[in-house]
Amino acid sequence: MTTTPTPTPTWKPTPTPTPTPTPTPTRDWNYVRSFRKSGDISQDLSKYTDSFTIKGEKWRVDYSIKGSRETGEITVLVYPKGETFYIDSFSCPVSVCGRQENTRYIYEGSGEYYFYVIAEDITKWVLSVYDYY
């Protein structure tokens, strides 16, 4: 009678589970709010806006203007809430900005802000704020 030798067990390491990668949060432009004013060209359409909150590190202002004269212009001053010194500004004449949607990018980070809008010979302006987070 022949005997078959019993196999010696071989050691096998326990498999290490592959870690699931943490997904990187997707950032996108998020609508915050819009400000607008319209009226006759003889009216003063300048104003301080209400404040708004930004969460991300950068944000943008999409703006459009209309005026009955090519000499019209809009100037926008950007202030941190509670401050009297502006941190950014932009302006554009009707002859350039009155024909298209325009965008200004601001890299001041999170916080509360407001605008002072100076409108000269303008019949309508719209500012829409978007936050990137």
GROMACS .gro file of C-alpha atoms in nm:
model
  133
    1MET     CA    1   0.000   0.000   0.000
    2THR     CA    2   0.131   0.339  -0.096
    3THR     CA    3   0.062   0.639   0.113
    4THR     CA    4   0.019   0.981  -0.026
    5PRO     CA    5   0.199   1.241   0.172
    6THR     CA    6  -0.021   1.505   0.331
    7PRO     CA    7   0.049   1.844   0.175
    8THR     CA    8   0.205   2.101   0.402
    9PRO     CA    9  -0.009   2.412   0.423
   10THR     CA   10   0.153   2.718   0.266
   11TRP     CA   11   0.115   3.056   0.424
   12LYS     CA   12  -0.081   3.313   0.222
   13PRO     CA   13  -0.100   3.675   0.332
   14THR     CA   14  -0.442   3.822   0.398
   15PRO     CA   15  -0.529   4.055   0.112
   16THR     CA   16  -0.533   4.421   0.209
   17PRO     CA   17  -0.846   4.596   0.089
   18THR     CA   18  -0.787   4.878  -0.157
   19PRO     CA   19  -0.894   5.206   0.004
   20THR     CA   20  -1.178   5.389  -0.165
   21PRO     CA   21  -1.052   5.727  -0.283
   22THR     CA   22  -1.224   6.028  -0.133
   23PRO     CA   23  -1.395   6.216  -0.412
   24THR     CA   24  -1.275   6.569  -0.469
   25PRO     CA   25  -1.565   6.809  -0.420
   26THR     CA   26  -1.682   6.954  -0.748
   27ARG     CA   27  -1.674   7.331  -0.751
   28ASP     CA   28  -1.903   7.538  -0.964
   29TRP     CA   29  -2.046   7.887  -1.003
   30ASN     CA   30  -2.341   7.937  -0.767
   31TYR     CA   31  -2.592   8.218  -0.808
   32VAL     CA   32  -2.601   8.454  -0.508
   33ARG     CA   33  -2.837   8.737  -0.606
   34SER     CA   34  -2.905   9.016  -0.854
   35PHE     CA   35  -2.940   9.391  -0.820
   36ARG     CA   36  -3.113   9.610  -1.078
   37LYS     CA   37  -3.242   9.957  -1.131
   38SER     CA   38  -3.413  10.125  -1.424
   39GLY     CA   39  -3.575  10.457  -1.501
   40ASP     CA   40  -3.572  10.764  -1.718
   41ILE     CA   41  -3.235  10.900  -1.822
   42SER     CA   42  -3.304  11.215  -1.621
   43GLN     CA   43  -3.328  11.010  -1.300
   44ASP     CA   44  -3.030  10.930  -1.084
   45LEU     CA   45  -2.991  10.552  -1.097
   46SER     CA   46  -2.697  10.547  -0.855
   47LYS     CA   47  -2.743  10.345  -0.537
   48TYR     CA   48  -2.593  10.140  -0.256
   49THR     CA   49  -2.701   9.777  -0.273
   50ASP     CA   50  -2.794   9.543   0.008
   51SER     CA   51  -2.510   9.325   0.132
   52PHE     CA   52  -2.454   8.970   0.012
   53THR     CA   53  -2.245   8.677   0.138
   54ILE     CA   54  -1.962   8.507  -0.050
   55LYS     CA   55  -1.841   8.160   0.060
   56GLY     CA   56  -1.566   8.087  -0.195
   57GLU     CA   57  -1.225   8.233  -0.268
   58LYS     CA   58  -1.336   8.398  -0.590
   59TRP     CA   59  -1.659   8.535  -0.728
   60ARG     CA   60  -1.786   8.719  -1.030
   61VAL     CA   61  -2.029   8.989  -1.129
   62ASP     CA   62  -2.214   8.955  -1.459
   63TYR     CA   63  -2.347   9.296  -1.557
   64SER     CA   64  -2.537   9.468  -1.832
   65ILE     CA   65  -2.628   9.831  -1.891
   66LYS     CA   66  -2.852  10.027  -2.123
   67GLY     CA   67  -2.861  10.394  -2.200
   68SER     CA   68  -3.017  10.619  -2.459
   69ARG     CA   69  -2.687  10.800  -2.511
   70GLU     CA   70  -2.348  10.659  -2.599
   71THR     CA   71  -2.200  10.889  -2.332
   72GLY     CA   72  -2.358  10.687  -2.050
   73GLU     CA   73  -2.133  10.497  -1.813
   74ILE     CA   74  -2.159  10.272  -1.511
   75THR     CA   75  -1.904  10.255  -1.231
   76VAL     CA   76  -1.928   9.989  -0.961
   77LEU     CA   77  -1.734  10.007  -0.634
   78VAL     CA   78  -1.706   9.687  -0.428
   79TYR     CA   79  -1.695   9.722  -0.048
   80PRO     CA   80  -1.662   9.473   0.237
   81LYS     CA   81  -1.965   9.513   0.464
   82GLY     CA   82  -1.904   9.772   0.734
   83GLU     CA   83  -1.609   9.927   0.549
   84THR     CA   84  -1.583  10.264   0.376
   85PHE     CA   85  -1.285  10.183   0.152
   86TYR     CA   86  -1.362   9.984  -0.160
   87ILE     CA   87  -1.155   9.677  -0.248
   88ASP     CA   88  -1.231   9.669  -0.621
   89SER     CA   89  -1.398   9.879  -0.886
   90PHE     CA   90  -1.490   9.860  -1.251
   91SER     CA   91  -1.655  10.090  -1.500
   92CYS     CA   92  -1.769  10.068  -1.856
   93PRO     CA   93  -1.934  10.306  -2.104
   94VAL     CA   94  -2.258  10.227  -2.285
   95SER     CA   95  -2.067  10.243  -2.615
   96VAL     CA   96  -1.869   9.932  -2.509
   97CYS     CA   97  -2.072   9.747  -2.246
   98GLY     CA   98  -2.419   9.834  -2.370
   99ARG     CA   99  -2.403   9.578  -2.648
  100GLN     CA  100  -2.323   9.263  -2.451
  101GLU     CA  101  -2.320   9.085  -2.117
  102ASN     CA  102  -2.001   9.166  -1.924
  103THR     CA  103  -1.817   8.990  -1.641
  104ARG     CA  104  -1.584   9.106  -1.364
  105TYR     CA  105  -1.393   8.848  -1.156
  106ILE     CA  106  -1.311   8.934  -0.794
  107TYR     CA  107  -1.053   8.743  -0.588
  108GLU     CA  108  -1.116   8.879  -0.239
  109GLY     CA  109  -1.242   8.557  -0.080
  110SER     CA  110  -1.527   8.487   0.156
  111GLY     CA  111  -1.714   8.753   0.348
  112GLU     CA  112  -1.999   8.999   0.320
  113TYR     CA  113  -1.989   9.269   0.052
  114TYR     CA  114  -2.200   9.543  -0.102
  115PHE     CA  115  -2.181   9.764  -0.411
  116TYR     CA  116  -2.208  10.133  -0.473
  117VAL     CA  117  -2.327  10.181  -0.830
  118ILE     CA  118  -2.273  10.514  -1.006
  119ALA     CA  119  -2.490  10.535  -1.316
  120GLU     CA  120  -2.448  10.832  -1.553
  121ASP     CA  121  -2.688  10.865  -1.849
  122ILE     CA  122  -2.802  10.506  -1.792
  123THR     CA  123  -3.163  10.386  -1.825
  124LYS     CA  124  -3.109  10.037  -1.681
  125TRP     CA  125  -2.842   9.832  -1.511
  126VAL     CA  126  -2.832   9.475  -1.377
  127LEU     CA  127  -2.561   9.315  -1.161
  128SER     CA  128  -2.575   8.938  -1.095
  129VAL     CA  129  -2.337   8.789  -0.838
  130TYR     CA  130  -2.201   8.432  -0.863
  131ASP     CA  131  -1.985   8.260  -0.600
  132TYR     CA  132  -1.732   7.986  -0.688
  133TYR     CA  133  -1.727   7.707  -0.431
   0.00000   0.00000   0.00000
